[in-house]
Coordinates of N, CA and C in Angstrom, one line a residue:
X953 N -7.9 -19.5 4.9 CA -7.9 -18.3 4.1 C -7.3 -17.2 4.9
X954 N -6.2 -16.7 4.1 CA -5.7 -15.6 5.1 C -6.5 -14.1 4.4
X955 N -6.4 -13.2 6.1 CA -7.2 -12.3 6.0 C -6.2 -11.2 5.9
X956 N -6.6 -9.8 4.8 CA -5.7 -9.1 4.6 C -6.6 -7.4 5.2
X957 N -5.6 -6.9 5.4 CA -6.2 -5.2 6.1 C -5.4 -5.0 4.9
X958 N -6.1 -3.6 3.9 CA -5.7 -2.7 2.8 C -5.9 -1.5 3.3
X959 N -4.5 -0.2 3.3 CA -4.1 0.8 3.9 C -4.2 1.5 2.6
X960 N -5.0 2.6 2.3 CA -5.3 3.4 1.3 C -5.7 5.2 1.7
X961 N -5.4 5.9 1.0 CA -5.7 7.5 1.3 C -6.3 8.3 0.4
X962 N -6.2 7.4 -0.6 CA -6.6 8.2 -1.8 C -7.6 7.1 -3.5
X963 N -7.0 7.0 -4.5 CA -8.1 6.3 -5.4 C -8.6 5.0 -5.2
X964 N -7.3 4.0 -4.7 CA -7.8 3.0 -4.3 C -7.7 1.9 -5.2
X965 N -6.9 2.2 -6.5 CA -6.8 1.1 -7.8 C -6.0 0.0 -6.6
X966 N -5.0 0.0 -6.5 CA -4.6 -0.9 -5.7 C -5.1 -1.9 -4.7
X967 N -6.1 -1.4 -4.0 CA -6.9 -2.0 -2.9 C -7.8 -2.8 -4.4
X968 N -8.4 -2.3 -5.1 CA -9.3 -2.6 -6.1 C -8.4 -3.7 -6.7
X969 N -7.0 -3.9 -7.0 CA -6.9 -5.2 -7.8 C -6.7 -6.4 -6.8
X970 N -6.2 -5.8 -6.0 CA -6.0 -6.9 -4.5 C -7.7 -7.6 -4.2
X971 N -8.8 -6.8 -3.9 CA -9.7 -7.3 -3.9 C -10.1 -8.0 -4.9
X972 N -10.1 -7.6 -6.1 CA -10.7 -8.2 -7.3 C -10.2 -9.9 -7.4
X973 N -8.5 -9.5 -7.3 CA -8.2 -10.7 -7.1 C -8.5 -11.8 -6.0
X974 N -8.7 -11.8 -5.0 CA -9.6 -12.7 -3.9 C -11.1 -13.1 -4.5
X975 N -11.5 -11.9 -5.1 CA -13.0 -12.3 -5.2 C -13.0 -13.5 -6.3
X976 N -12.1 -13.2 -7.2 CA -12.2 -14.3 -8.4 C -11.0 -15.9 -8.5
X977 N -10.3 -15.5 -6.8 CA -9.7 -16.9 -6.3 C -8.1 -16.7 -6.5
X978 N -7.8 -15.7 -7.4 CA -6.6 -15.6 -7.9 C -5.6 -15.5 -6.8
X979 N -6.1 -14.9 -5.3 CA -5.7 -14.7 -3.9 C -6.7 -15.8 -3.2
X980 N -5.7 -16.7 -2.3 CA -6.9 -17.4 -1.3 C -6.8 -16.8 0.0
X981 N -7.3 -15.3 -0.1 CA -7.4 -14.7 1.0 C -8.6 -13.3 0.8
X982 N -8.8 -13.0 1.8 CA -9.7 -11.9 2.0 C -9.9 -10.7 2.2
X983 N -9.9 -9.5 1.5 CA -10.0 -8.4 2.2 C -10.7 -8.0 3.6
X984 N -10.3 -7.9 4.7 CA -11.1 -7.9 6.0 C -11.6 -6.5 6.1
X985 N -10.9 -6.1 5.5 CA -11.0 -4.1 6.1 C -9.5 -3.3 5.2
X986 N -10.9 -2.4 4.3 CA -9.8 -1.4 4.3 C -10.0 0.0 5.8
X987 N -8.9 0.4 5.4 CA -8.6 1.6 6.1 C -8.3 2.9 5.2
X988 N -8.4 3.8 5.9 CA -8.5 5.1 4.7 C -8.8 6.1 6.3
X989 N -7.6 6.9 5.8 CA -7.3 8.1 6.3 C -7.8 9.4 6.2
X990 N -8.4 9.4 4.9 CA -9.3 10.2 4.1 C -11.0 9.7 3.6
X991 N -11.9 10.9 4.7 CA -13.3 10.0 4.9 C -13.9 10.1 3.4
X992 N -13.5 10.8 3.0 CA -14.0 10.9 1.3 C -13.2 10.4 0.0
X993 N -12.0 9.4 0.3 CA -11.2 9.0 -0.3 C -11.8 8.3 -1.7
X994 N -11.8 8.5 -3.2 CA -12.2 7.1 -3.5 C -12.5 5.8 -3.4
X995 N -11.1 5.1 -2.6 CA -10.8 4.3 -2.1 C -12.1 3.5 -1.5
X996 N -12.9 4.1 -0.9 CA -14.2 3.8 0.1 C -15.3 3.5 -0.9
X997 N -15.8 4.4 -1.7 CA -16.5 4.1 -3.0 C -16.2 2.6 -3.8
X998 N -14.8 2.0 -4.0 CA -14.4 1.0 -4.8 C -14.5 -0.4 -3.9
X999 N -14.6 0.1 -2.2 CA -14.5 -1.0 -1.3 C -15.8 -1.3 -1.4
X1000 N -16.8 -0.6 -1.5 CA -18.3 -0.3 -1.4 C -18.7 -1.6 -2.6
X1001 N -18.3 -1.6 -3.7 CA -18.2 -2.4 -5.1 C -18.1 -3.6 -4.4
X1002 N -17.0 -3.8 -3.7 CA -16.7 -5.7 -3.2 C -17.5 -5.8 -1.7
X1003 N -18.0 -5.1 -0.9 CA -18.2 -5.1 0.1 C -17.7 -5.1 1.1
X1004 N -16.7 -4.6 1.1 CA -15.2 -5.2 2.6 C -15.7 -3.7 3.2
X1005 N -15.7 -4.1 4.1 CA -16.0 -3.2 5.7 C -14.4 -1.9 5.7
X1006 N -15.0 -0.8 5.7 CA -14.1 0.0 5.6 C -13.7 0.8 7.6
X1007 N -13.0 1.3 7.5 CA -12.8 2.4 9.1 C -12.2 3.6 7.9
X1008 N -13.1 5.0 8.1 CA -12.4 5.6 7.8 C -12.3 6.6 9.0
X1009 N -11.1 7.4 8.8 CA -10.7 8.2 10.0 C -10.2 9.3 9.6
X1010 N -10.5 10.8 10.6 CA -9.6 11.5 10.8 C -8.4 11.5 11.3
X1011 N -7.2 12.1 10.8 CA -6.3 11.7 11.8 C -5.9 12.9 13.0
X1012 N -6.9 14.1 12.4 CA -7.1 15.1 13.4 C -7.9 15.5 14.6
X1013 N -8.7 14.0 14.2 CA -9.8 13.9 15.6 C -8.6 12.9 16.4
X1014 N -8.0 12.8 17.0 CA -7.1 11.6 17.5 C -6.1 13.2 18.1
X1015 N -5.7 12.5 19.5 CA -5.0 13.4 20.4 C -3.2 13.6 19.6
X1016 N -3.7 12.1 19.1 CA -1.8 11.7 18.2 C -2.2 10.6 17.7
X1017 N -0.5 10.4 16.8 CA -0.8 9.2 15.7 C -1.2 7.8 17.0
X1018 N 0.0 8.3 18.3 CA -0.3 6.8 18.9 C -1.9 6.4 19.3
X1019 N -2.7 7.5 19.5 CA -4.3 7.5 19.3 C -4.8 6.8 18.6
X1020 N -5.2 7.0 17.1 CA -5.3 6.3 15.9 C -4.8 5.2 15.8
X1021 N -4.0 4.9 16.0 CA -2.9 3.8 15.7 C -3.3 2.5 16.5
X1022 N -3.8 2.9 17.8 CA -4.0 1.6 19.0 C -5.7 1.3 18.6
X1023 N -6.4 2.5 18.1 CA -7.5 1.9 18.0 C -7.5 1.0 16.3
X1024 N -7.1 1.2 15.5 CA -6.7 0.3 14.3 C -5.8 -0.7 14.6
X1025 N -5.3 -0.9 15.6 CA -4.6 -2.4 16.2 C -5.4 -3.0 16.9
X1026 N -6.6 -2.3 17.4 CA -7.8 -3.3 17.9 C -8.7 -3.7 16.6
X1027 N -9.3 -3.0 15.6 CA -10.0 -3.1 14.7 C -9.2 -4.6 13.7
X1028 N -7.4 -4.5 13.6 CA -7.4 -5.2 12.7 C -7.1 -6.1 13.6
X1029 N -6.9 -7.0 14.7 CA -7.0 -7.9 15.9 C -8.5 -8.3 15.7
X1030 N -9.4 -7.8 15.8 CA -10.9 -8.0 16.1 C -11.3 -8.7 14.4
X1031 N -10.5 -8.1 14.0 CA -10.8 -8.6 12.2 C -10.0 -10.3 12.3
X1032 N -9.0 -10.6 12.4 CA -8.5 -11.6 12.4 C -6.7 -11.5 11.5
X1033 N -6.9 -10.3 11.5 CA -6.1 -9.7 10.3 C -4.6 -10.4 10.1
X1034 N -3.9 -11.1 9.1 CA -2.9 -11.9 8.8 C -1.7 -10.9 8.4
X1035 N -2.1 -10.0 7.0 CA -1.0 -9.6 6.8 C -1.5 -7.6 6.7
X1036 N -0.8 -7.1 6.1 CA -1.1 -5.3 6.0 C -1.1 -4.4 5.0
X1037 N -1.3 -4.6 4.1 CA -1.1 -4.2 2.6 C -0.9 -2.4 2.5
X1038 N 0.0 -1.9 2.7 CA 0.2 -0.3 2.8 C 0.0 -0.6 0.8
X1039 N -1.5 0.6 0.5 CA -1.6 0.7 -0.8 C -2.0 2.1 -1.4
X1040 N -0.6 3.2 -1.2 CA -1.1 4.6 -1.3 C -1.7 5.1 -0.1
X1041 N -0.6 4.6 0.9 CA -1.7 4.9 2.3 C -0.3 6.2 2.6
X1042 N -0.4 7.1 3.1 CA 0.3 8.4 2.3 C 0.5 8.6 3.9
X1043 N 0.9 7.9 4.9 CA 0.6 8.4 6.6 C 2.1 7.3 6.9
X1044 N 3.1 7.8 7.5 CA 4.1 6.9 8.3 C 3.5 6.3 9.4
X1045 N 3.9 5.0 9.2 CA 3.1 4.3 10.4 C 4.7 4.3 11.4
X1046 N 3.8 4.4 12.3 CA 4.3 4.9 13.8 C 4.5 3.4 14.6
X1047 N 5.2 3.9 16.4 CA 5.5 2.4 16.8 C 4.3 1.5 17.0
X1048 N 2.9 2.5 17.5 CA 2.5 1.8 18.4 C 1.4 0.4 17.2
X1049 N 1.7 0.4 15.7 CA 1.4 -0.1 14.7 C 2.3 -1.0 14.3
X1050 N 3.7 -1.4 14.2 CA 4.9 -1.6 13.8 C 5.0 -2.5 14.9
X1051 N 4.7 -2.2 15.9 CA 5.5 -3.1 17.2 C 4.1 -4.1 17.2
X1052 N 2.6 -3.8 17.1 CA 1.9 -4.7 16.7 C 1.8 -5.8 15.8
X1053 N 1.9 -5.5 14.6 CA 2.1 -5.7 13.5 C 3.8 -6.0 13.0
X1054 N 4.6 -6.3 13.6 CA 5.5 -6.4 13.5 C 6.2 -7.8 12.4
X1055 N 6.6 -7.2 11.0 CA 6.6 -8.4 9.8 C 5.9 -9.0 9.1
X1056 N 4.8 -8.0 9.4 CA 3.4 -8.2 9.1 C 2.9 -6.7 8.0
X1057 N 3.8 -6.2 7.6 CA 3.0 -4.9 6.9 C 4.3 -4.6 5.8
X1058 N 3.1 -4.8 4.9 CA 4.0 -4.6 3.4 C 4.0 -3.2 2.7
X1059 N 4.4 -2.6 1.9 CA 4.1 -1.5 1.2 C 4.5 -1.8 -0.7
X1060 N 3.8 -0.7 -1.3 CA 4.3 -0.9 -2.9 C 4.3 0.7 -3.0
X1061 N 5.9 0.9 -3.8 CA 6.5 2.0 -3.8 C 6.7 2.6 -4.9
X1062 N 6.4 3.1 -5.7 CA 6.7 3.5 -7.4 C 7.9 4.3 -7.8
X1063 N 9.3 3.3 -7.2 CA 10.3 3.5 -7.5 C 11.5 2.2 -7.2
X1064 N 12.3 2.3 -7.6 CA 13.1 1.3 -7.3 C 14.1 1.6 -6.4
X1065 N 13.6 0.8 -5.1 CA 14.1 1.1 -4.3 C 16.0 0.8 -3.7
X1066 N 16.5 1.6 -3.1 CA 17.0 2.3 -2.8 C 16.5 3.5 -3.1
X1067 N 16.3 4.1 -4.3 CA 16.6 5.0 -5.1 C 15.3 5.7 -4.6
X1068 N 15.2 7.2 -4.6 CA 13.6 7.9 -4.4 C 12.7 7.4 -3.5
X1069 N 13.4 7.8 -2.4 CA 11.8 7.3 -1.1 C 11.0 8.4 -1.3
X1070 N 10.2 8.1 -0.3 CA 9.2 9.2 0.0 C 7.6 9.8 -1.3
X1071 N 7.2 10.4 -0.6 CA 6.2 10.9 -1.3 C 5.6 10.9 -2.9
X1072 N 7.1 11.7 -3.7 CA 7.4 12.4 -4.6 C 8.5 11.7 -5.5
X1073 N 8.5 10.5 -4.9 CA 9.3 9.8 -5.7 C 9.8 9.5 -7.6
X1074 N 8.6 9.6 -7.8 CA 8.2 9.7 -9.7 C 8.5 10.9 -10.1
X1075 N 8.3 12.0 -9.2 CA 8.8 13.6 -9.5 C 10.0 13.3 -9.5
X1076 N 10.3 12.8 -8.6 CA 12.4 12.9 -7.9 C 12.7 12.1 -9.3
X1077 N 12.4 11.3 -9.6 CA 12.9 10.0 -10.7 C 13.1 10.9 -12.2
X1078 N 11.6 11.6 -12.2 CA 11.6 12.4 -13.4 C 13.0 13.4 -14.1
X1079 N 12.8 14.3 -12.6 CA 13.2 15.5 -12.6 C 15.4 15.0 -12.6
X1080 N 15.0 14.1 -12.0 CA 17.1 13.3 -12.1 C 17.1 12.6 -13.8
X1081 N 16.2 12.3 -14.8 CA 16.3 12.3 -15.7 C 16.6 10.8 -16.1
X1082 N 16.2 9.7 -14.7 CA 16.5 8.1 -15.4 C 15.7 7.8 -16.4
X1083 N 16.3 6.8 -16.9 CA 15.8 6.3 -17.8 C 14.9 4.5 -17.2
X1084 N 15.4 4.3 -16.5 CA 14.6 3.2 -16.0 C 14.1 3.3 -14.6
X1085 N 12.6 2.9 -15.0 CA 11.6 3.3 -13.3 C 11.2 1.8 -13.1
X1086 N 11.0 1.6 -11.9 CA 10.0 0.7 -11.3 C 9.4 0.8 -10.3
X1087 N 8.8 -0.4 -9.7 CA 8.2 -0.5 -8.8 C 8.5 -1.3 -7.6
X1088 N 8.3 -1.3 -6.3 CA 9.6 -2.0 -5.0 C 8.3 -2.2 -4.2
X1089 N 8.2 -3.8 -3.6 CA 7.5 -3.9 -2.6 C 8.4 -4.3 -1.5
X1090 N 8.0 -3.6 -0.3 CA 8.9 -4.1 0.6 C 8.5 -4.2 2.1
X1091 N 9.1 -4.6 3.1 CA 8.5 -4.9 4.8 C 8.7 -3.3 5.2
X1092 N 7.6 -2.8 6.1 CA 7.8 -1.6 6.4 C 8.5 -1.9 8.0
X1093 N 9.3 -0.4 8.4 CA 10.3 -0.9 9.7 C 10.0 0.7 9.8
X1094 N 10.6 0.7 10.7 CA 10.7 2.2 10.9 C 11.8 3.8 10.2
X1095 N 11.8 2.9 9.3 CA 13.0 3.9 8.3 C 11.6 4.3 7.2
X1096 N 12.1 5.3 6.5 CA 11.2 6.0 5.5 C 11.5 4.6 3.9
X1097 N 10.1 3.8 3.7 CA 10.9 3.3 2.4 C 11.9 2.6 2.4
X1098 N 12.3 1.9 3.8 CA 13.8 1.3 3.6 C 13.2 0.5 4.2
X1099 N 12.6 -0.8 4.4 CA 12.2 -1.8 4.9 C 12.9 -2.7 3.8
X1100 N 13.3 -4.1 4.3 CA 14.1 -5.3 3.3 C 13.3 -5.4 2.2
X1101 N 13.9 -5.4 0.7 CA 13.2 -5.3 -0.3 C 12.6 -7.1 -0.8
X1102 N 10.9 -7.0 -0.8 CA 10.6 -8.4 -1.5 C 10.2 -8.8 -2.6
X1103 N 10.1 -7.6 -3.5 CA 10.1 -7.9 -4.8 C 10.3 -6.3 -5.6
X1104 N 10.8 -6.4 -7.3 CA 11.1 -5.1 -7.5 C 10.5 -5.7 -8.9
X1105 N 10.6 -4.7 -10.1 CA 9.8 -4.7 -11.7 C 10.0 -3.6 -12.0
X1106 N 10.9 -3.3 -13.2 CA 11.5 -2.1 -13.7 C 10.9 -1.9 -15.0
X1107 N 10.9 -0.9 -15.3 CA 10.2 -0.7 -16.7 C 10.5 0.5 -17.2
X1108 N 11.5 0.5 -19.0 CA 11.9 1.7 -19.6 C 10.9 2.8 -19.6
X1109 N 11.0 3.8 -19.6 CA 10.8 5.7 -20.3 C 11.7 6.4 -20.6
X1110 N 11.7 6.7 -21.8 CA 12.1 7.9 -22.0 C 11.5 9.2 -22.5
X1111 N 11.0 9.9 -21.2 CA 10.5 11.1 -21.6 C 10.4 11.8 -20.4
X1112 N 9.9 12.7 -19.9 CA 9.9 13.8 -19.0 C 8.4 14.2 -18.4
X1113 N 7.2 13.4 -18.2 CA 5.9 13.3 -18.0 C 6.1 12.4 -16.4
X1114 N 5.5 13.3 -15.4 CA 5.5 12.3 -14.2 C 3.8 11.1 -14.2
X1115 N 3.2 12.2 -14.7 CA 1.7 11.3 -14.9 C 2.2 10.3 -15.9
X1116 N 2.7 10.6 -16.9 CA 3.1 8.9 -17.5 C 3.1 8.0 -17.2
X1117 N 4.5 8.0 -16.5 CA 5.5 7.4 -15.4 C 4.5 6.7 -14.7
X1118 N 3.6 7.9 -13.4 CA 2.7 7.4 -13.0 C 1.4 5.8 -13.8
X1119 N 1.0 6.5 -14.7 CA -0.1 5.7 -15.5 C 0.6 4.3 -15.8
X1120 N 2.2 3.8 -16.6 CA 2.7 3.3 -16.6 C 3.2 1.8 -15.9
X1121 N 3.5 2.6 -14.5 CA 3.5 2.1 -13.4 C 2.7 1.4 -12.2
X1122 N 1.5 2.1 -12.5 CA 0.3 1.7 -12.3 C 0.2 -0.2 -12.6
X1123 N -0.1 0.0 -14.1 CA -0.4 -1.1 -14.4 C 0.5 -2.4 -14.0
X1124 N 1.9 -2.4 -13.7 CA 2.8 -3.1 -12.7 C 2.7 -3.2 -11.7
X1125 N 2.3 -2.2 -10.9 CA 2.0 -2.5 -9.3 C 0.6 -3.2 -9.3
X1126 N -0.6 -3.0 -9.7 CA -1.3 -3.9 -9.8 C -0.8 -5.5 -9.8
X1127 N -0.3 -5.8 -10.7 CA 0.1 -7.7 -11.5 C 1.1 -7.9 -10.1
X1128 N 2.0 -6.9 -9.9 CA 2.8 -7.1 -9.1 C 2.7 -7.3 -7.2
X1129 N 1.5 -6.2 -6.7 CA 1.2 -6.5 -5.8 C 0.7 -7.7 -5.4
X1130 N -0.9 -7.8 -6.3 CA -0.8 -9.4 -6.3 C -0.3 -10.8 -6.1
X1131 N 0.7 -10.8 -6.9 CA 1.6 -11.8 -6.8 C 2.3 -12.2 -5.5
X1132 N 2.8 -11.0 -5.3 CA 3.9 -11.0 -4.2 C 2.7 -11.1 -2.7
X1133 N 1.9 -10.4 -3.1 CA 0.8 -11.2 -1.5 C 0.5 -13.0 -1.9
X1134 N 0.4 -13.2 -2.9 CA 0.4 -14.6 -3.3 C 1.2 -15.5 -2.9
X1135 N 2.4 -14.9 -3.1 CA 3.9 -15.6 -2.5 C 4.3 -15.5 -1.2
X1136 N 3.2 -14.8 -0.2 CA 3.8 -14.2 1.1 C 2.6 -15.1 1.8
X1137 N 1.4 -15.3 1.7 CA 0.7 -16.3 1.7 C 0.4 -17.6 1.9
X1138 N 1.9 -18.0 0.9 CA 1.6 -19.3 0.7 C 2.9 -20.0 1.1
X1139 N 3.9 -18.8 1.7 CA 5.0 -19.8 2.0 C 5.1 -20.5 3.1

């Protein structure tokens, strides 16, 4: 059974379908540990539901990111940890994570990639007026959002609402994350 680390900052739906899925077999793997950057995150409350062992951290108690970073390279080593599920985890991972974990850390992006890295991506998408949005999972490297793309899911709007967009989206990255840890898994 492979063991998965989930990278979260904020609500946590994500880490929540990923777990859910394991718990009911749909994944033959395990949440080992989430992580959360934010000690009051929802995210922590939803891990609490399945039981997976959380680290939550300041990232301003830490001298630097390479601080933080080496001690979460021992936590997810000591876990047994296989792959790295970045899910709304809102923090650039740095070398001393990347060179650990190297081909090992995935992300899901609510845009289609090339197009709209970063942050604010759904705003950017909004505000340029497309008509077709998706979702992009891909290997994180050290470029912003440009890691090789491993899977993508596009889905029409037409309207001008980023929370839509958002809500919309949502329900794809869910089905979608899934899968693609399914297929990363098992090859």
């Amino acid at each position: 059974m492979k063991r998965l680390a989930v990278f979260a900052s904020g609500n946590g739906s994500n880490y929540e379908a990923i777990a859910a899925a394991c718990a009911c077999g749909r994944l033959d793997a395990e949440v080992a540990v989430l992580v959360c950057d934010h000690t009051d995150a929802y995210a922590i409350r939803r891990a609490a539901k399945f039981g997976t062992p959380v680290f939550a951290f300041c990232p301003k108690d830490y001298a630097s990111k390479a601080d933080y970073e080496k001690e979460i390279v021992s936590l997810l080593d000591s876990k047994g940890v296989d792959l790295v599920c970045l899910a709304g985890y809102m923090r650039i991972i740095g070398d001393v994570l990347l060179k650990a974990y190297a081909s090992k850390i995935i992300n899901i992006h609510p845009s289609l990639l090339p197009a709209f890295r970063g942050a604010h991506a759904v705003e950017q998408a909004v505000a340029y007026g497309v008509k077709v949005y998706g979702i992009t999972i891909h290997w994180v490297d050290e470029s912003l959002d440009g890691g090789r793309i491993i899977a993508q899911r596009a889905f029409g709007y037409d309207g001008n609402d980023p929370e839509e967009v958002h809500r919309l989206g949502q329900a794809i990255e869910h089905e979608l994350y899934v899968e693609t840890i399914n297929k990363l898994i098992n090859e």
